[in-house]
PDB file of C-alpha atoms in Angstrom:
ATOM      1  CA  MET A   1      -0.932  -4.227 -21.308  1.00 63.00           C
ATOM      2  CA  THR A   2       2.852  -4.013 -21.065  1.00 85.00           C
ATOM      3  CA  ARG A   3       3.953  -4.028 -17.457  1.00 91.00           C
ATOM      4  CA  GLU A   4       7.188  -4.018 -15.494  1.00 94.00           C
ATOM      5  CA  GLN A   5       8.212  -5.699 -12.286  1.00 95.00           C
ATOM      6  CA  ILE A   6       9.589  -4.083  -9.154  1.00 95.00           C
ATOM      7  CA  TYR A   7      10.493  -5.702  -5.858  1.00 95.00           C
ATOM      8  CA  GLY A   8      11.546  -4.707  -2.364  1.00 95.00           C
ATOM      9  CA  ARG A   9       9.520  -2.981   0.348  1.00 94.00           C
ATOM     10  CA  ARG A  10      10.781   0.560  -0.235  1.00 95.00           C
ATOM     11  CA  PRO A  11      10.720   0.411  -4.062  1.00 95.00           C
ATOM     12  CA  VAL A  12       7.141  -0.898  -4.102  1.00 96.00           C
ATOM     13  CA  ARG A  13       5.960   1.606  -1.520  1.00 95.00           C
ATOM     14  CA  GLU A  14       7.524   4.493  -3.447  1.00 95.00           C
ATOM     15  CA  ALA A  15       5.972   3.192  -6.669  1.00 95.00           C
ATOM     16  CA  LEU A  16       2.562   3.421  -4.986  1.00 95.00           C
ATOM     17  CA  ARG A  17       3.357   7.062  -4.148  1.00 92.00           C
ATOM     18  CA  GLY A  18       4.856   7.789  -7.564  1.00 90.00           C
ATOM     19  CA  ARG A  19       3.687   8.598 -11.063  1.00 90.00           C
ATOM     20  CA  ARG A  20       2.959   5.164 -12.507  1.00 91.00           C
ATOM     21  CA  GLU A  21       0.095   2.840 -11.666  1.00 93.00           C
ATOM     22  CA  VAL A  22       0.786  -0.330  -9.693  1.00 94.00           C
ATOM     23  CA  LEU A  23      -1.278  -3.061 -11.325  1.00 95.00           C
ATOM     24  CA  GLU A  24      -0.674  -6.125  -9.155  1.00 95.00           C
ATOM     25  CA  LEU A  25       0.963  -6.659  -5.766  1.00 96.00           C
ATOM     26  CA  TRP A  26       2.181  -9.840  -4.068  1.00 96.00           C
ATOM     27  CA  ALA A  27       3.431 -10.065  -0.491  1.00 95.00           C
ATOM     28  CA  THR A  28       4.298 -12.735   2.038  1.00 95.00           C
ATOM     29  CA  VAL A  29       2.378 -12.993   5.306  1.00 94.00           C
ATOM     30  CA  ARG A  30       5.547 -11.936   7.134  1.00 94.00           C
ATOM     31  CA  ALA A  31       5.882  -8.763   5.032  1.00 94.00           C
ATOM     32  CA  VAL A  32       2.217  -7.847   5.565  1.00 93.00           C
ATOM     33  CA  LYS A  33       2.636  -8.203   9.327  1.00 92.00           C
ATOM     34  CA  ALA A  34       5.814  -6.090   9.299  1.00 91.00           C
ATOM     35  CA  GLU A  35       4.589  -3.293   7.018  1.00 92.00           C
ATOM     36  CA  PRO A  36       1.405  -1.437   8.118  1.00 92.00           C
ATOM     37  CA  TRP A  37       1.030   0.249   4.715  1.00 92.00           C
ATOM     38  CA  LEU A  38       0.473  -3.151   3.093  1.00 93.00           C
ATOM     39  CA  ARG A  39      -2.455  -3.791   5.427  1.00 90.00           C
ATOM     40  CA  GLU A  40      -3.936  -0.361   4.696  1.00 88.00           C
ATOM     41  CA  LEU A  41      -3.934  -0.705   0.907  1.00 87.00           C
ATOM     42  CA  GLU A  42      -7.277  -0.802  -0.861  1.00 82.00           C
ATOM     43  CA  ARG A  43      -5.982  -0.863  -4.432  1.00 85.00           C
ATOM     44  CA  PRO A  44      -4.349  -2.882  -5.709  1.00 90.00           C
ATOM     45  CA  ARG A  45      -5.425  -5.723  -3.446  1.00 91.00           C
ATOM     46  CA  VAL A  46      -2.452  -7.435  -1.801  1.00 93.00           C
ATOM     47  CA  GLN A  47      -2.240 -11.090  -2.837  1.00 94.00           C
ATOM     48  CA  ALA A  48      -0.700 -13.357  -0.206  1.00 94.00           C
ATOM     49  CA  LYS A  49       2.034 -15.554  -1.678  1.00 93.00           C
ATOM     50  CA  LEU A  50       4.736 -17.888  -0.436  1.00 94.00           C
ATOM     51  CA  GLU A  51       8.357 -16.733  -0.258  1.00 94.00           C
ATOM     52  CA  ARG A  52       9.401 -19.175  -2.979  1.00 95.00           C
ATOM     53  CA  GLU A  53       6.654 -17.916  -5.315  1.00 95.00           C
ATOM     54  CA  LEU A  54       8.029 -14.391  -5.067  1.00 94.00           C
ATOM     55  CA  SER A  55      11.606 -15.614  -5.555  1.00 95.00           C
ATOM     56  CA  GLU A  56      10.624 -17.567  -8.663  1.00 94.00           C
ATOM     57  CA  ALA A  57       8.672 -14.655 -10.147  1.00 94.00           C
ATOM     58  CA  ALA A  58      11.387 -12.074  -9.372  1.00 91.00           C
ATOM     59  CA  GLY A  59      14.319 -14.330 -10.261  1.00 92.00           C
ATOM     60  CA  THR A  60      16.007 -13.283  -7.028  1.00 91.00           C
ATOM     61  CA  ARG A  61      15.631 -13.628  -3.262  1.00 91.00           C
ATOM     62  CA  ASP A  62      16.279  -9.915  -2.825  1.00 89.00           C
ATOM     63  CA  HIS A  63      12.562  -9.029  -2.828  1.00 94.00           C
ATOM     64  CA  GLN A  64      12.012  -8.639   0.948  1.00 93.00           C
ATOM     65  CA  GLY A  65       8.648 -10.373   0.622  1.00 95.00           C
ATOM     66  CA  VAL A  66       7.085  -7.742  -1.655  1.00 96.00           C
ATOM     67  CA  LEU A  67       6.716  -7.880  -5.439  1.00 96.00           C
ATOM     68  CA  ALA A  68       4.636  -5.738  -7.787  1.00 96.00           C
ATOM     69  CA  TRP A  69       3.887  -5.201 -11.451  1.00 96.00           C
ATOM     70  CA  CYS A  70       3.300  -1.686 -12.673  1.00 95.00           C
ATOM     71  CA  GLU A  71       3.121   0.487 -15.761  1.00 94.00           C
ATOM     72  CA  PRO A  72       6.387   0.795 -17.725  1.00 94.00           C
ATOM     73  CA  TYR A  73       8.871   3.327 -16.400  1.00 95.00           C
ATOM     74  CA  ARG A  74       8.446   6.719 -18.051  1.00 94.00           C
ATOM     75  CA  TYR A  75      11.770   8.225 -19.049  1.00 97.00           C
ATOM     76  CA  ALA A  76      12.162  11.990 -19.052  1.00 98.00           C
ATOM     77  CA  ASP A  77      13.376  14.159 -21.927  1.00 98.00           C
ATOM     78  CA  GLY A  78      17.025  15.042 -21.337  1.00 98.00           C
ATOM     79  CA  TRP A  79      16.817  18.310 -23.274  1.00 98.00           C
ATOM     80  CA  GLU A  80      13.808  19.464 -21.251  1.00 98.00           C
ATOM     81  CA  LEU A  81      15.667  18.726 -18.020  1.00 98.00           C
ATOM     82  CA  ALA A  82      18.666  20.752 -19.205  1.00 98.00           C
ATOM     83  CA  ALA A  83      16.390  23.636 -20.222  1.00 97.00           C
ATOM     84  CA  GLU A  84      15.153  24.145 -16.671  1.00 97.00           C
ATOM     85  CA  GLU A  85      16.397  27.134 -14.703  1.00 94.00           C
ATOM     86  CA  ARG A  86      19.727  26.407 -12.992  1.00 96.00           C
ATOM     87  CA  PRO A  87      19.538  22.655 -13.519  1.00 98.00           C
ATOM     88  CA  LEU A  88      21.677  20.168 -11.600  1.00 98.00           C
ATOM     89  CA  LEU A  89      22.250  17.025 -13.655  1.00 98.00           C
ATOM     90  CA  ALA A  90      24.179  13.827 -12.960  1.00 98.00           C
ATOM     91  CA  CYS A  91      25.376  12.350 -16.267  1.00 98.00           C
ATOM     92  CA  LEU A  92      26.788   8.823 -16.299  1.00 97.00           C
ATOM     93  CA  ASP A  93      29.172   7.660 -19.017  1.00 96.00           C
ATOM     94  CA  GLN A  94      28.966   3.885 -19.534  1.00 90.00           C
ATOM     95  CA  VAL A  95      28.106   2.993 -15.948  1.00 94.00           C
ATOM     96  CA  THR A  96      26.886  -0.575 -16.413  1.00 94.00           C
ATOM     97  CA  ASP A  97      26.326  -1.791 -12.841  1.00 94.00           C
ATOM     98  CA  PRO A  98      22.614  -1.412 -11.962  1.00 94.00           C
ATOM     99  CA  ARG A  99      23.490  -1.065  -8.267  1.00 95.00           C
ATOM    100  CA  ASN A 100      25.677   1.947  -9.027  1.00 95.00           C
ATOM    101  CA  LEU A 101      22.973   3.540 -11.173  1.00 96.00           C
ATOM    102  CA  GLY A 102      20.412   2.964  -8.439  1.00 96.00           C
ATOM    103  CA  ALA A 103      22.690   4.453  -5.782  1.00 96.00           C
ATOM    104  CA  VAL A 104      23.377   7.528  -7.942  1.00 97.00           C
ATOM    105  CA  ILE A 105      19.640   8.034  -8.474  1.00 97.00           C
ATOM    106  CA  ARG A 106      19.039   7.778  -4.726  1.00 97.00           C
ATOM    107  CA  SER A 107      21.734  10.366  -3.958  1.00 97.00           C
ATOM    108  CA  ALA A 108      20.596  12.671  -6.762  1.00 97.00           C
ATOM    109  CA  GLU A 109      16.998  12.594  -5.544  1.00 97.00           C
ATOM    110  CA  GLY A 110      18.115  13.290  -1.987  1.00 96.00           C
ATOM    111  CA  ALA A 111      20.289  16.203  -3.114  1.00 97.00           C
ATOM    112  CA  GLY A 112      17.431  17.779  -5.027  1.00 96.00           C
ATOM    113  CA  ALA A 113      19.010  17.255  -8.447  1.00 98.00           C
ATOM    114  CA  THR A 114      17.015  17.931 -11.600  1.00 98.00           C
ATOM    115  CA  GLY A 115      17.637  14.472 -13.020  1.00 98.00           C
ATOM    116  CA  VAL A 116      20.028  11.746 -14.137  1.00 98.00           C
ATOM    117  CA  ILE A 117      21.185  11.307 -17.736  1.00 98.00           C
ATOM    118  CA  VAL A 118      22.433   7.991 -19.169  1.00 98.00           C
ATOM    119  CA  PRO A 119      23.411   6.991 -22.725  1.00 97.00           C
ATOM    120  CA  ALA A 120      21.270   4.523 -24.642  1.00 95.00           C
ATOM    121  CA  HIS A 121      24.117   2.108 -25.367  1.00 92.00           C
ATOM    122  CA  GLY A 122      26.684   0.466 -23.105  1.00 90.00           C
ATOM    123  CA  ALA A 123      25.082   1.653 -19.878  1.00 93.00           C
ATOM    124  CA  ALA A 124      22.564   0.527 -17.274  1.00 93.00           C
ATOM    125  CA  THR A 125      19.012   1.836 -17.571  1.00 94.00           C
ATOM    126  CA  VAL A 126      16.062   1.490 -15.197  1.00 96.00           C
ATOM    127  CA  THR A 127      15.413  -2.162 -14.235  1.00 94.00           C
ATOM    128  CA  PRO A 128      13.942  -3.860 -11.152  1.00 94.00           C
ATOM    129  CA  ALA A 129      17.479  -4.111  -9.720  1.00 94.00           C
ATOM    130  CA  VAL A 130      18.003  -0.370 -10.252  1.00 96.00           C
ATOM    131  CA  ALA A 131      14.687   0.431  -8.578  1.00 95.00           C
ATOM    132  CA  ARG A 132      15.701  -1.781  -5.642  1.00 94.00           C
ATOM    133  CA  SER A 133      19.150  -0.149  -5.328  1.00 95.00           C
ATOM    134  CA  SER A 134      17.611   3.318  -5.475  1.00 96.00           C
ATOM    135  CA  ALA A 135      15.265   2.450  -2.564  1.00 94.00           C
ATOM    136  CA  GLY A 136      12.399   3.699  -4.713  1.00 94.00           C
ATOM    137  CA  ALA A 137      13.964   7.083  -5.551  1.00 96.00           C
ATOM    138  CA  VAL A 138      13.674   6.207  -9.236  1.00 97.00           C
ATOM    139  CA  GLU A 139       9.909   6.749  -8.901  1.00 97.00           C
ATOM    140  CA  HIS A 140      10.421  10.408  -7.999  1.00 97.00           C
ATOM    141  CA  LEU A 141      13.533  11.578  -9.877  1.00 97.00           C
ATOM    142  CA  PRO A 142      13.486  12.072 -13.666  1.00 98.00           C
ATOM    143  CA  VAL A 143      15.868   9.767 -15.552  1.00 98.00           C
ATOM    144  CA  ALA A 144      16.567  10.417 -19.233  1.00 98.00           C
ATOM    145  CA  VAL A 145      18.210   8.221 -21.859  1.00 98.00           C
ATOM    146  CA  VAL A 146      20.029  10.041 -24.690  1.00 98.00           C
ATOM    147  CA  PRO A 147      21.330   8.486 -27.931  1.00 97.00           C
ATOM    148  CA  ASN A 148      24.839   9.935 -27.631  1.00 97.00           C
ATOM    149  CA  LEU A 149      26.122  11.452 -24.385  1.00 97.00           C
ATOM    150  CA  ALA A 150      28.924  13.564 -25.897  1.00 97.00           C
ATOM    151  CA  ARG A 151      26.570  15.043 -28.488  1.00 97.00           C
ATOM    152  CA  TYR A 152      23.937  15.703 -25.841  1.00 98.00           C
ATOM    153  CA  LEU A 153      26.396  17.552 -23.609  1.00 98.00           C
ATOM    154  CA  GLY A 154      27.591  19.630 -26.554  1.00 97.00           C
ATOM    155  CA  GLU A 155      24.031  20.596 -27.406  1.00 97.00           C
ATOM    156  CA  VAL A 156      22.823  21.562 -23.920  1.00 97.00           C
ATOM    157  CA  LYS A 157      25.870  23.493 -22.671  1.00 96.00           C
ATOM    158  CA  ARG A 158      25.374  27.238 -22.489  1.00 95.00           C
ATOM    159  CA  GLY A 159      26.542  30.268 -20.558  1.00 92.00           C
ATOM    160  CA  ASP A 160      24.465  29.359 -17.519  1.00 94.00           C
ATOM    161  CA  LEU A 161      24.895  25.586 -17.756  1.00 97.00           C
ATOM    162  CA  TRP A 162      28.454  24.351 -17.371  1.00 97.00           C
ATOM    163  CA  ILE A 163      29.545  20.785 -17.965  1.00 97.00           C
ATOM    164  CA  TYR A 164      32.000  19.439 -15.360  1.00 97.00           C
ATOM    165  CA  ALA A 165      34.000  16.234 -15.744  1.00 95.00           C
ATOM    166  CA  ALA A 166      34.433  14.453 -12.415  1.00 93.00           C
ATOM    167  CA  VAL A 167      38.057  13.306 -12.392  1.00 87.00           C
ATOM    168  CA  GLY A 168      40.314  11.632  -9.859  1.00 74.00           C
ATOM    169  CA  ASP A 169      43.050  14.248  -9.722  1.00 69.00           C
ATOM    170  CA  GLY A 170      44.637  17.120 -11.601  1.00 67.00           C
ATOM    171  CA  ALA A 171      41.554  19.334 -11.356  1.00 79.00           C
ATOM    172  CA  LYS A 172      40.314  22.041  -9.020  1.00 87.00           C
ATOM    173  CA  PRO A 173      38.864  20.591  -5.785  1.00 89.00           C
ATOM    174  CA  MET A 174      35.086  20.583  -5.504  1.00 92.00           C
ATOM    175  CA  TRP A 175      35.003  23.206  -2.733  1.00 91.00           C
ATOM    176  CA  GLU A 176      37.034  25.599  -4.899  1.00 91.00           C
ATOM    177  CA  THR A 177      34.769  25.053  -7.921  1.00 94.00           C
ATOM    178  CA  ASP A 178      31.678  27.190  -8.423  1.00 94.00           C
ATOM    179  CA  LEU A 179      28.789  24.727  -8.616  1.00 95.00           C
ATOM    180  CA  SER A 180      26.131  27.235  -7.602  1.00 95.00           C
ATOM    181  CA  GLY A 181      24.800  27.793 -11.121  1.00 95.00           C
ATOM    182  CA  GLY A 182      23.485  25.405 -13.726  1.00 97.00           C
ATOM    183  CA  ALA A 183      25.728  22.341 -13.689  1.00 97.00           C
ATOM    184  CA  ALA A 184      25.959  18.955 -15.345  1.00 98.00           C
ATOM    185  CA  LEU A 185      28.340  16.656 -13.457  1.00 98.00           C
ATOM    186  CA  VAL A 186      29.699  13.884 -15.673  1.00 97.00           C
ATOM    187  CA  PHE A 187      30.894  10.635 -14.088  1.00 95.00           C
ATOM    188  CA  GLY A 188      32.706   7.764 -15.760  1.00 92.00           C
ATOM    189  CA  ALA A 189      32.585   4.064 -15.068  1.00 83.00           C
ATOM    190  CA  GLU A 190      34.949   2.616 -12.485  1.00 72.00           C
ATOM    191  CA  GLY A 191      38.233   1.545 -14.005  1.00 68.00           C
ATOM    192  CA  LYS A 192      37.426   3.219 -17.335  1.00 73.00           C
ATOM    193  CA  GLY A 193      36.773   6.841 -16.478  1.00 81.00           C
ATOM    194  CA  LEU A 194      35.283   9.162 -19.054  1.00 90.00           C
ATOM    195  CA  ARG A 195      35.606   8.379 -22.736  1.00 92.00           C
ATOM    196  CA  PRO A 196      37.913  10.881 -24.509  1.00 92.00           C
ATOM    197  CA  LEU A 197      35.166  12.515 -26.592  1.00 95.00           C
ATOM    198  CA  VAL A 198      32.913  12.933 -23.555  1.00 96.00           C
ATOM    199  CA  ARG A 199      35.819  14.414 -21.593  1.00 94.00           C
ATOM    200  CA  ARG A 200      36.642  16.878 -24.372  1.00 95.00           C
ATOM    201  CA  THR A 201      33.042  18.041 -24.498  1.00 96.00           C
ATOM    202  CA  CYS A 202      33.166  19.163 -20.861  1.00 96.00           C
ATOM    203  CA  ASP A 203      33.832  22.821 -20.044  1.00 95.00           C
ATOM    204  CA  ASP A 204      35.923  22.114 -16.960  1.00 95.00           C
ATOM    205  CA  ALA A 205      36.911  19.397 -14.508  1.00 94.00           C
ATOM    206  CA  VAL A 206      36.331  18.976 -10.798  1.00 94.00           C
ATOM    207  CA  SER A 207      37.924  16.581  -8.331  1.00 89.00           C
ATOM    208  CA  ILE A 208      37.273  15.166  -4.877  1.00 87.00           C
ATOM    209  CA  PRO A 209      40.486  15.520  -2.844  1.00 83.00           C
ATOM    210  CA  MET A 210      41.691  12.190  -1.452  1.00 76.00           C
ATOM    211  CA  ALA A 211      43.578  12.062   1.831  1.00 71.00           C
ATOM    212  CA  GLY A 212      44.062   8.294   1.991  1.00 67.00           C
ATOM    213  CA  ASN A 213      45.897   5.730  -0.080  1.00 57.00           C
ATOM    214  CA  VAL A 214      43.160   4.712  -2.512  1.00 64.00           C
ATOM    215  CA  GLU A 215      43.173   6.444  -5.884  1.00 63.00           C
ATOM    216  CA  SER A 216      39.458   6.986  -6.399  1.00 67.00           C
ATOM    217  CA  LEU A 217      35.954   6.501  -5.036  1.00 77.00           C
ATOM    218  CA  ASN A 218      33.091   4.363  -6.252  1.00 86.00           C
ATOM    219  CA  VAL A 219      31.072   6.291  -8.863  1.00 91.00           C
ATOM    220  CA  SER A 220      27.973   6.404  -6.673  1.00 92.00           C
ATOM    221  CA  VAL A 221      29.945   7.773  -3.710  1.00 92.00           C
ATOM    222  CA  ALA A 222      31.655  10.373  -5.917  1.00 92.00           C
ATOM    223  CA  ALA A 223      28.295  11.425  -7.328  1.00 95.00           C
ATOM    224  CA  ALA A 224      26.809  11.790  -3.848  1.00 96.00           C
ATOM    225  CA  LEU A 225      29.676  13.990  -2.636  1.00 95.00           C
ATOM    226  CA  LEU A 226      29.634  16.302  -5.665  1.00 96.00           C
ATOM    227  CA  LEU A 227      25.850  16.586  -5.815  1.00 97.00           C
ATOM    228  CA  TYR A 228      25.638  17.488  -2.144  1.00 97.00           C
ATOM    229  CA  GLU A 229      28.494  19.982  -2.521  1.00 96.00           C
ATOM    230  CA  ALA A 230      26.489  21.591  -5.336  1.00 96.00           C
ATOM    231  CA  ARG A 231      23.423  21.658  -3.094  1.00 96.00           C
ATOM    232  CA  ARG A 232      25.449  23.252  -0.281  1.00 96.00           C
ATOM    233  CA  GLN A 233      26.700  25.985  -2.587  1.00 96.00           C
ATOM    234  CA  ARG A 234      23.174  26.663  -3.803  1.00 92.00           C
ATOM    235  CA  GLY A 235      22.126  27.378  -0.247  1.00 84.00           C
TER     236      GLY A 235
END
């Protein structure tokens, strides 16, 4: 059976509460003592391992003493997500850093978004590092991979689903933009921004006003602010 690895206390715990089956679970004695839920598990049985065994298996020391193998991650259908009533989507254009993708997923799940959309090429997709950065939110929020982001946006836009490009300046501020209806917020990679074709496919642009000296925010911070502004407007 094909299986995928996840590590970190929160990601593994959320995987146990999520949609895919956890097949095997390793933990250090220290982690078992610190986390009551590990002691309460009946299935899968927790296998006690040394810290170095987990580090070697995970290829990183960032496992917090907990490592699991589970069913492969099940991606959602991007068109089905867009077809929902008044969807709120976070679309990422060539965001390659798994930590940024994980942070966006965590914010999107917390804001009650419908899902996250990423392109199939030149972008991060769900990996153990993404699951770790999302603190397990990836187990609860739909993530879809589409072949071509610009084409996808052009196909799903409609009268009650507007596509907004998140830009640094030159656009209406987020609190003056109506985000209460169906909305797809499109974020570009740091330093690159949105690709021209993706930008042209958007219906409008929205910005986060900056009062300091820096020109822009990290993509995951920008996504969190805009998604929560959309949630605020939706009441």
